[in-house]
Amino acid sequence: MILGIGTDLANIERIAATLERFGDRFRNRVFTEVEQAKAARRKDVAGTYAKRWAAKEACSKALGTGLRMGISWRDMAVSNLRTGQPVMEVTGWAAERLAQMTPPGHEAIVHVTLTDDHPWAQAFVVIEARPINGPQAELSVPD
C-alpha cells in the first residue's frame, strides 16, 4: 500500500548560487558527509546537490510534514547502490514519523528517483508499506 508520495523540482543555478554564497555552512546544514563526498566526486557538483535537495523536499512531502514539525534536512539522505540506483535513508525525526505512519505488521520502503535537465533537477519519492509476512514477502524469498 502507498503511504505517501512527494515530488520536488529544484533549480540547479539557484543551488549553485547558494553554494557559492554560503559554501560549507550550507553544505553542512543540509547534506550528510556521504552526500557531500558524492557531490565532490562529480563533474556537476551543483546538479548533484540540487537532485539531493529535491529528494529531501520530496521525502518530507511524502512523510506528510514538509520541512516542519522537527524534521531536519540531514534526517533524510540519498546514497547510491553499486548499480547507481538512488536510495533514501531516513534517521532521527524523519524515521520516527515513518514508523508512526507504517501500519502494524508492515515494513516501510522509501523509493526515490532523481533526474536533471539543466537548469532543473527533479525527485520523486513514494513510501510503500509492505506486509512483513504477506504474499509479497513470500515472493521475495529465493528458493
mmCIF file with all atom_site columns, C-alpha atoms in Angstrom, residues 1-138:
data_model
loop_
_atom_site.group_PDB
_atom_site.id
_atom_site.type_symbol
_atom_site.label_atom_id
_atom_site.label_alt_id
_atom_site.label_comp_id
_atom_site.label_asym_id
_atom_site.label_entity_id
_atom_site.label_seq_id
_atom_site.pdbx_PDB_ins_code
_atom_site.Cartn_x
_atom_site.Cartn_y
_atom_site.Cartn_z
_atom_site.occupancy
_atom_site.B_iso_or_equiv
_atom_site.pdbx_formal_charge
_atom_site.auth_seq_id
_atom_site.auth_comp_id
_atom_site.auth_asym_id
_atom_site.auth_atom_id
_atom_site.pdbx_PDB_model_num
ATOM 1   C CA . MET A 1 1   ? 0.000  0.000   0.000   1.00 0.00 ? 1   MET A CA 1
ATOM 2   C CA . ILE A 1 2   ? 1.167  3.547   -0.690  1.00 0.00 ? 2   ILE A CA 1
ATOM 3   C CA . LEU A 1 3   ? 1.660  5.649   2.450   1.00 0.00 ? 3   LEU A CA 1
ATOM 4   C CA . GLY A 1 4   ? 2.932  8.828   0.833   1.00 0.00 ? 4   GLY A CA 1
ATOM 5   C CA . ILE A 1 5   ? 4.010  10.451  -2.411  1.00 0.00 ? 5   ILE A CA 1
ATOM 6   C CA . GLY A 1 6   ? 6.153  13.541  -2.849  1.00 0.00 ? 6   GLY A CA 1
ATOM 7   C CA . THR A 1 7   ? 7.872  15.365  -5.675  1.00 0.00 ? 7   THR A CA 1
ATOM 8   C CA . ASP A 1 8   ? 10.025 18.444  -5.981  1.00 0.00 ? 8   ASP A CA 1
ATOM 9   C CA . LEU A 1 9   ? 11.667 20.486  -8.703  1.00 0.00 ? 9   LEU A CA 1
ATOM 10  C CA . ALA A 1 10  ? 14.872 22.405  -7.884  1.00 0.00 ? 10  ALA A CA 1
ATOM 11  C CA . ASN A 1 11  ? 16.698 24.990  -9.947  1.00 0.00 ? 11  ASN A CA 1
ATOM 12  C CA . ILE A 1 12  ? 20.347 23.935  -10.331 1.00 0.00 ? 12  ILE A CA 1
ATOM 13  C CA . GLU A 1 13  ? 21.512 27.534  -10.851 1.00 0.00 ? 13  GLU A CA 1
ATOM 14  C CA . ARG A 1 14  ? 19.826 28.588  -7.599  1.00 0.00 ? 14  ARG A CA 1
ATOM 15  C CA . ILE A 1 15  ? 21.615 25.784  -5.730  1.00 0.00 ? 15  ILE A CA 1
ATOM 16  C CA . ALA A 1 16  ? 24.911 26.773  -7.398  1.00 0.00 ? 16  ALA A CA 1
ATOM 17  C CA . ALA A 1 17  ? 24.436 30.376  -6.245  1.00 0.00 ? 17  ALA A CA 1
ATOM 18  C CA . THR A 1 18  ? 23.621 29.214  -2.710  1.00 0.00 ? 18  THR A CA 1
ATOM 19  C CA . LEU A 1 19  ? 26.743 27.015  -2.661  1.00 0.00 ? 19  LEU A CA 1
ATOM 20  C CA . GLU A 1 20  ? 28.862 29.948  -3.838  1.00 0.00 ? 20  GLU A CA 1
ATOM 21  C CA . ARG A 1 21  ? 27.353 32.333  -1.296  1.00 0.00 ? 21  ARG A CA 1
ATOM 22  C CA . PHE A 1 22  ? 27.235 30.087  1.792   1.00 0.00 ? 22  PHE A CA 1
ATOM 23  C CA . GLY A 1 23  ? 29.685 27.249  0.965   1.00 0.00 ? 23  GLY A CA 1
ATOM 24  C CA . ASP A 1 24  ? 30.324 24.810  3.807   1.00 0.00 ? 24  ASP A CA 1
ATOM 25  C CA . ARG A 1 25  ? 27.705 26.435  6.019   1.00 0.00 ? 25  ARG A CA 1
ATOM 26  C CA . PHE A 1 26  ? 25.006 25.414  3.525   1.00 0.00 ? 26  PHE A CA 1
ATOM 27  C CA . ARG A 1 27  ? 26.550 22.021  2.720   1.00 0.00 ? 27  ARG A CA 1
ATOM 28  C CA . ASN A 1 28  ? 26.927 21.048  6.374   1.00 0.00 ? 28  ASN A CA 1
ATOM 29  C CA . ARG A 1 29  ? 23.441 22.210  7.342   1.00 0.00 ? 29  ARG A CA 1
ATOM 30  C CA . VAL A 1 30  ? 21.635 20.338  4.583   1.00 0.00 ? 30  VAL A CA 1
ATOM 31  C CA . PHE A 1 31  ? 23.759 17.418  3.366   1.00 0.00 ? 31  PHE A CA 1
ATOM 32  C CA . THR A 1 32  ? 25.339 14.419  5.075   1.00 0.00 ? 32  THR A CA 1
ATOM 33  C CA . GLU A 1 33  ? 29.018 13.560  4.710   1.00 0.00 ? 33  GLU A CA 1
ATOM 34  C CA . VAL A 1 34  ? 28.107 10.784  2.242   1.00 0.00 ? 34  VAL A CA 1
ATOM 35  C CA . GLU A 1 35  ? 26.127 13.223  0.096   1.00 0.00 ? 35  GLU A CA 1
ATOM 36  C CA . GLN A 1 36  ? 28.942 15.769  0.190   1.00 0.00 ? 36  GLN A CA 1
ATOM 37  C CA . ALA A 1 37  ? 31.518 13.135  -0.808  1.00 0.00 ? 37  ALA A CA 1
ATOM 38  C CA . LYS A 1 38  ? 29.323 12.064  -3.749  1.00 0.00 ? 38  LYS A CA 1
ATOM 39  C CA . ALA A 1 39  ? 28.994 15.662  -4.950  1.00 0.00 ? 39  ALA A CA 1
ATOM 40  C CA . ALA A 1 40  ? 32.751 16.269  -4.617  1.00 0.00 ? 40  ALA A CA 1
ATOM 41  C CA . ARG A 1 41  ? 33.421 13.326  -6.976  1.00 0.00 ? 41  ARG A CA 1
ATOM 42  C CA . ARG A 1 42  ? 31.008 14.574  -9.627  1.00 0.00 ? 42  ARG A CA 1
ATOM 43  C CA . LYS A 1 43  ? 31.640 16.893  -12.553 1.00 0.00 ? 43  LYS A CA 1
ATOM 44  C CA . ASP A 1 44  ? 28.282 18.646  -11.997 1.00 0.00 ? 44  ASP A CA 1
ATOM 45  C CA . VAL A 1 45  ? 28.569 19.454  -8.282  1.00 0.00 ? 45  VAL A CA 1
ATOM 46  C CA . ALA A 1 46  ? 25.600 21.841  -8.204  1.00 0.00 ? 46  ALA A CA 1
ATOM 47  C CA . GLY A 1 47  ? 23.406 19.398  -10.151 1.00 0.00 ? 47  GLY A CA 1
ATOM 48  C CA . THR A 1 48  ? 24.284 16.612  -7.724  1.00 0.00 ? 48  THR A CA 1
ATOM 49  C CA . TYR A 1 49  ? 23.334 18.789  -4.752  1.00 0.00 ? 49  TYR A CA 1
ATOM 50  C CA . ALA A 1 50  ? 20.178 20.035  -6.484  1.00 0.00 ? 50  ALA A CA 1
ATOM 51  C CA . LYS A 1 51  ? 18.920 16.482  -7.055  1.00 0.00 ? 51  LYS A CA 1
ATOM 52  C CA . ARG A 1 52  ? 19.518 15.631  -3.404  1.00 0.00 ? 52  ARG A CA 1
ATOM 53  C CA . TRP A 1 53  ? 17.846 18.868  -2.282  1.00 0.00 ? 53  TRP A CA 1
ATOM 54  C CA . ALA A 1 54  ? 14.808 17.949  -4.383  1.00 0.00 ? 54  ALA A CA 1
ATOM 55  C CA . ALA A 1 55  ? 14.843 14.410  -2.928  1.00 0.00 ? 55  ALA A CA 1
ATOM 56  C CA . LYS A 1 56  ? 14.788 15.745  0.639   1.00 0.00 ? 56  LYS A CA 1
ATOM 57  C CA . GLU A 1 57  ? 11.906 18.082  -0.197  1.00 0.00 ? 57  GLU A CA 1
ATOM 58  C CA . ALA A 1 58  ? 10.018 15.251  -1.921  1.00 0.00 ? 58  ALA A CA 1
ATOM 59  C CA . CYS A 1 59  ? 10.638 12.892  1.010   1.00 0.00 ? 59  CYS A CA 1
ATOM 60  C CA . SER A 1 60  ? 9.368  15.438  3.524   1.00 0.00 ? 60  SER A CA 1
ATOM 61  C CA . LYS A 1 61  ? 6.199  15.803  1.442   1.00 0.00 ? 61  LYS A CA 1
ATOM 62  C CA . ALA A 1 62  ? 5.772  12.022  1.233   1.00 0.00 ? 62  ALA A CA 1
ATOM 63  C CA . LEU A 1 63  ? 6.126  11.902  5.034   1.00 0.00 ? 63  LEU A CA 1
ATOM 64  C CA . GLY A 1 64  ? 3.213  14.341  5.160   1.00 0.00 ? 64  GLY A CA 1
ATOM 65  C CA . THR A 1 65  ? 5.085  17.024  7.048   1.00 0.00 ? 65  THR A CA 1
ATOM 66  C CA . GLY A 1 66  ? 7.074  19.161  4.694   1.00 0.00 ? 66  GLY A CA 1
ATOM 67  C CA . LEU A 1 67  ? 10.103 20.616  6.441   1.00 0.00 ? 67  LEU A CA 1
ATOM 68  C CA . ARG A 1 68  ? 8.419  21.319  9.754   1.00 0.00 ? 68  ARG A CA 1
ATOM 69  C CA . MET A 1 69  ? 7.488  19.505  12.958  1.00 0.00 ? 69  MET A CA 1
ATOM 70  C CA . GLY A 1 70  ? 11.130 18.917  13.920  1.00 0.00 ? 70  GLY A CA 1
ATOM 71  C CA . ILE A 1 71  ? 12.307 17.261  10.721  1.00 0.00 ? 71  ILE A CA 1
ATOM 72  C CA . SER A 1 72  ? 15.877 18.111  9.760   1.00 0.00 ? 72  SER A CA 1
ATOM 73  C CA . TRP A 1 73  ? 17.427 18.223  6.307   1.00 0.00 ? 73  TRP A CA 1
ATOM 74  C CA . ARG A 1 74  ? 20.054 15.728  7.419   1.00 0.00 ? 74  ARG A CA 1
ATOM 75  C CA . ASP A 1 75  ? 17.357 13.307  8.693   1.00 0.00 ? 75  ASP A CA 1
ATOM 76  C CA . MET A 1 76  ? 16.904 12.391  5.015   1.00 0.00 ? 76  MET A CA 1
ATOM 77  C CA . ALA A 1 77  ? 19.919 11.257  2.998   1.00 0.00 ? 77  ALA A CA 1
ATOM 78  C CA . VAL A 1 78  ? 20.405 9.986   -0.532  1.00 0.00 ? 78  VAL A CA 1
ATOM 79  C CA . SER A 1 79  ? 23.092 7.434   -1.296  1.00 0.00 ? 79  SER A CA 1
ATOM 80  C CA . ASN A 1 80  ? 23.502 5.084   -4.242  1.00 0.00 ? 80  ASN A CA 1
ATOM 81  C CA . LEU A 1 81  ? 23.645 1.340   -4.631  1.00 0.00 ? 81  LEU A CA 1
ATOM 82  C CA . ARG A 1 82  ? 26.571 -0.079  -6.634  1.00 0.00 ? 82  ARG A CA 1
ATOM 83  C CA . THR A 1 83  ? 24.225 -0.115  -9.640  1.00 0.00 ? 83  THR A CA 1
ATOM 84  C CA . GLY A 1 84  ? 23.788 3.660   -9.317  1.00 0.00 ? 84  GLY A CA 1
ATOM 85  C CA . GLN A 1 85  ? 20.196 3.394   -8.095  1.00 0.00 ? 85  GLN A CA 1
ATOM 86  C CA . PRO A 1 86  ? 19.477 6.146   -5.553  1.00 0.00 ? 86  PRO A CA 1
ATOM 87  C CA . VAL A 1 87  ? 18.353 5.093   -2.080  1.00 0.00 ? 87  VAL A CA 1
ATOM 88  C CA . MET A 1 88  ? 16.753 7.297   0.581   1.00 0.00 ? 88  MET A CA 1
ATOM 89  C CA . GLU A 1 89  ? 17.671 6.657   4.211   1.00 0.00 ? 89  GLU A CA 1
ATOM 90  C CA . VAL A 1 90  ? 15.762 8.360   6.994   1.00 0.00 ? 90  VAL A CA 1
ATOM 91  C CA . THR A 1 91  ? 17.017 8.891   10.530  1.00 0.00 ? 91  THR A CA 1
ATOM 92  C CA . GLY A 1 92  ? 16.038 10.985  13.534  1.00 0.00 ? 92  GLY A CA 1
ATOM 93  C CA . TRP A 1 93  ? 12.620 12.589  13.438  1.00 0.00 ? 93  TRP A CA 1
ATOM 94  C CA . ALA A 1 94  ? 12.009 11.501  9.839   1.00 0.00 ? 94  ALA A CA 1
ATOM 95  C CA . ALA A 1 95  ? 12.474 7.855   10.893  1.00 0.00 ? 95  ALA A CA 1
ATOM 96  C CA . GLU A 1 96  ? 10.119 8.401   13.832  1.00 0.00 ? 96  GLU A CA 1
ATOM 97  C CA . ARG A 1 97  ? 7.492  9.893   11.508  1.00 0.00 ? 97  ARG A CA 1
ATOM 98  C CA . LEU A 1 98  ? 7.926  6.979   9.084   1.00 0.00 ? 98  LEU A CA 1
ATOM 99  C CA . ALA A 1 99  ? 7.428  4.490   11.935  1.00 0.00 ? 99  ALA A CA 1
ATOM 100 C CA . GLN A 1 100 ? 4.262  6.339   13.049  1.00 0.00 ? 100 GLN A CA 1
ATOM 101 C CA . MET A 1 101 ? 2.710  6.152   9.596   1.00 0.00 ? 101 MET A CA 1
ATOM 102 C CA . THR A 1 102 ? 3.606  2.485   8.972   1.00 0.00 ? 102 THR A CA 1
ATOM 103 C CA . PRO A 1 103 ? 0.751  0.111   9.859   1.00 0.00 ? 103 PRO A CA 1
ATOM 104 C CA . PRO A 1 104 ? 1.452  -2.743  12.290  1.00 0.00 ? 104 PRO A CA 1
ATOM 105 C CA . GLY A 1 105 ? 2.717  -5.864  10.543  1.00 0.00 ? 105 GLY A CA 1
ATOM 106 C CA . HIS A 1 106 ? 4.235  -3.840  7.690   1.00 0.00 ? 106 HIS A CA 1
ATOM 107 C CA . GLU A 1 107 ? 7.658  -2.532  6.764   1.00 0.00 ? 107 GLU A CA 1
ATOM 108 C CA . ALA A 1 108 ? 8.135  0.828   5.072   1.00 0.00 ? 108 ALA A CA 1
ATOM 109 C CA . ILE A 1 109 ? 10.109 1.081   1.849   1.00 0.00 ? 109 ILE A CA 1
ATOM 110 C CA . VAL A 1 110 ? 11.135 4.541   0.612   1.00 0.00 ? 110 VAL A CA 1
ATOM 111 C CA . HIS A 1 111 ? 11.524 4.605   -3.172  1.00 0.00 ? 111 HIS A CA 1
ATOM 112 C CA . VAL A 1 112 ? 13.304 7.581   -4.757  1.00 0.00 ? 112 VAL A CA 1
ATOM 113 C CA . THR A 1 113 ? 14.145 8.545   -8.308  1.00 0.00 ? 113 THR A CA 1
ATOM 114 C CA . LEU A 1 114 ? 16.212 11.528  -9.431  1.00 0.00 ? 114 LEU A CA 1
ATOM 115 C CA . THR A 1 115 ? 16.656 13.280  -12.761 1.00 0.00 ? 115 THR A CA 1
ATOM 116 C CA . ASP A 1 116 ? 18.047 16.511  -14.101 1.00 0.00 ? 116 ASP A CA 1
ATOM 117 C CA . ASP A 1 117 ? 17.976 18.527  -17.303 1.00 0.00 ? 117 ASP A CA 1
ATOM 118 C CA . HIS A 1 118 ? 19.802 21.795  -16.750 1.00 0.00 ? 118 HIS A CA 1
ATOM 119 C CA . PRO A 1 119 ? 18.661 24.060  -15.181 1.00 0.00 ? 119 PRO A CA 1
ATOM 120 C CA . TRP A 1 120 ? 16.216 21.696  -13.447 1.00 0.00 ? 120 TRP A CA 1
ATOM 121 C CA . ALA A 1 121 ? 16.646 18.795  -11.029 1.00 0.00 ? 121 ALA A CA 1
ATOM 122 C CA . GLN A 1 122 ? 13.667 16.689  -10.013 1.00 0.00 ? 122 GLN A CA 1
ATOM 123 C CA . ALA A 1 123 ? 12.988 13.993  -7.447  1.00 0.00 ? 123 ALA A CA 1
ATOM 124 C CA . PHE A 1 124 ? 10.029 11.746  -6.849  1.00 0.00 ? 124 PHE A CA 1
ATOM 125 C CA . VAL A 1 125 ? 9.523  9.762   -3.616  1.00 0.00 ? 125 VAL A CA 1
ATOM 126 C CA . VAL A 1 126 ? 6.997  7.019   -2.932  1.00 0.00 ? 126 VAL A CA 1
ATOM 127 C CA . ILE A 1 127 ? 6.679  5.474   0.526   1.00 0.00 ? 127 ILE A CA 1
ATOM 128 C CA . GLU A 1 128 ? 5.301  1.953   0.381   1.00 0.00 ? 128 GLU A CA 1
ATOM 129 C CA . ALA A 1 129 ? 4.148  -0.291  3.242   1.00 0.00 ? 129 ALA A CA 1
ATOM 130 C CA . ARG A 1 130 ? 4.719  -3.999  2.604   1.00 0.00 ? 130 ARG A CA 1
ATOM 131 C CA . PRO A 1 131 ? 3.312  -6.772  4.765   1.00 0.00 ? 131 PRO A CA 1
ATOM 132 C CA . ILE A 1 132 ? 6.143  -8.352  6.726   1.00 0.00 ? 132 ILE A CA 1
ATOM 133 C CA . ASN A 1 133 ? 4.723  -11.874 6.391   1.00 0.00 ? 133 ASN A CA 1
ATOM 134 C CA . GLY A 1 134 ? 2.349  -11.363 3.487   1.00 0.00 ? 134 GLY A CA 1
ATOM 135 C CA . PRO A 1 135 ? 2.249  -12.672 -0.087  1.00 0.00 ? 135 PRO A CA 1
ATOM 136 C CA . GLN A 1 136 ? 4.804  -10.091 -1.317  1.00 0.00 ? 136 GLN A CA 1
ATOM 137 C CA . ALA A 1 137 ? 7.242  -11.119 1.401   1.00 0.00 ? 137 ALA A CA 1
ATOM 138 C CA . GLU A 1 138 ? 6.940  -14.756 0.293   1.00 0.00 ? 138 GLU A CA 1
#
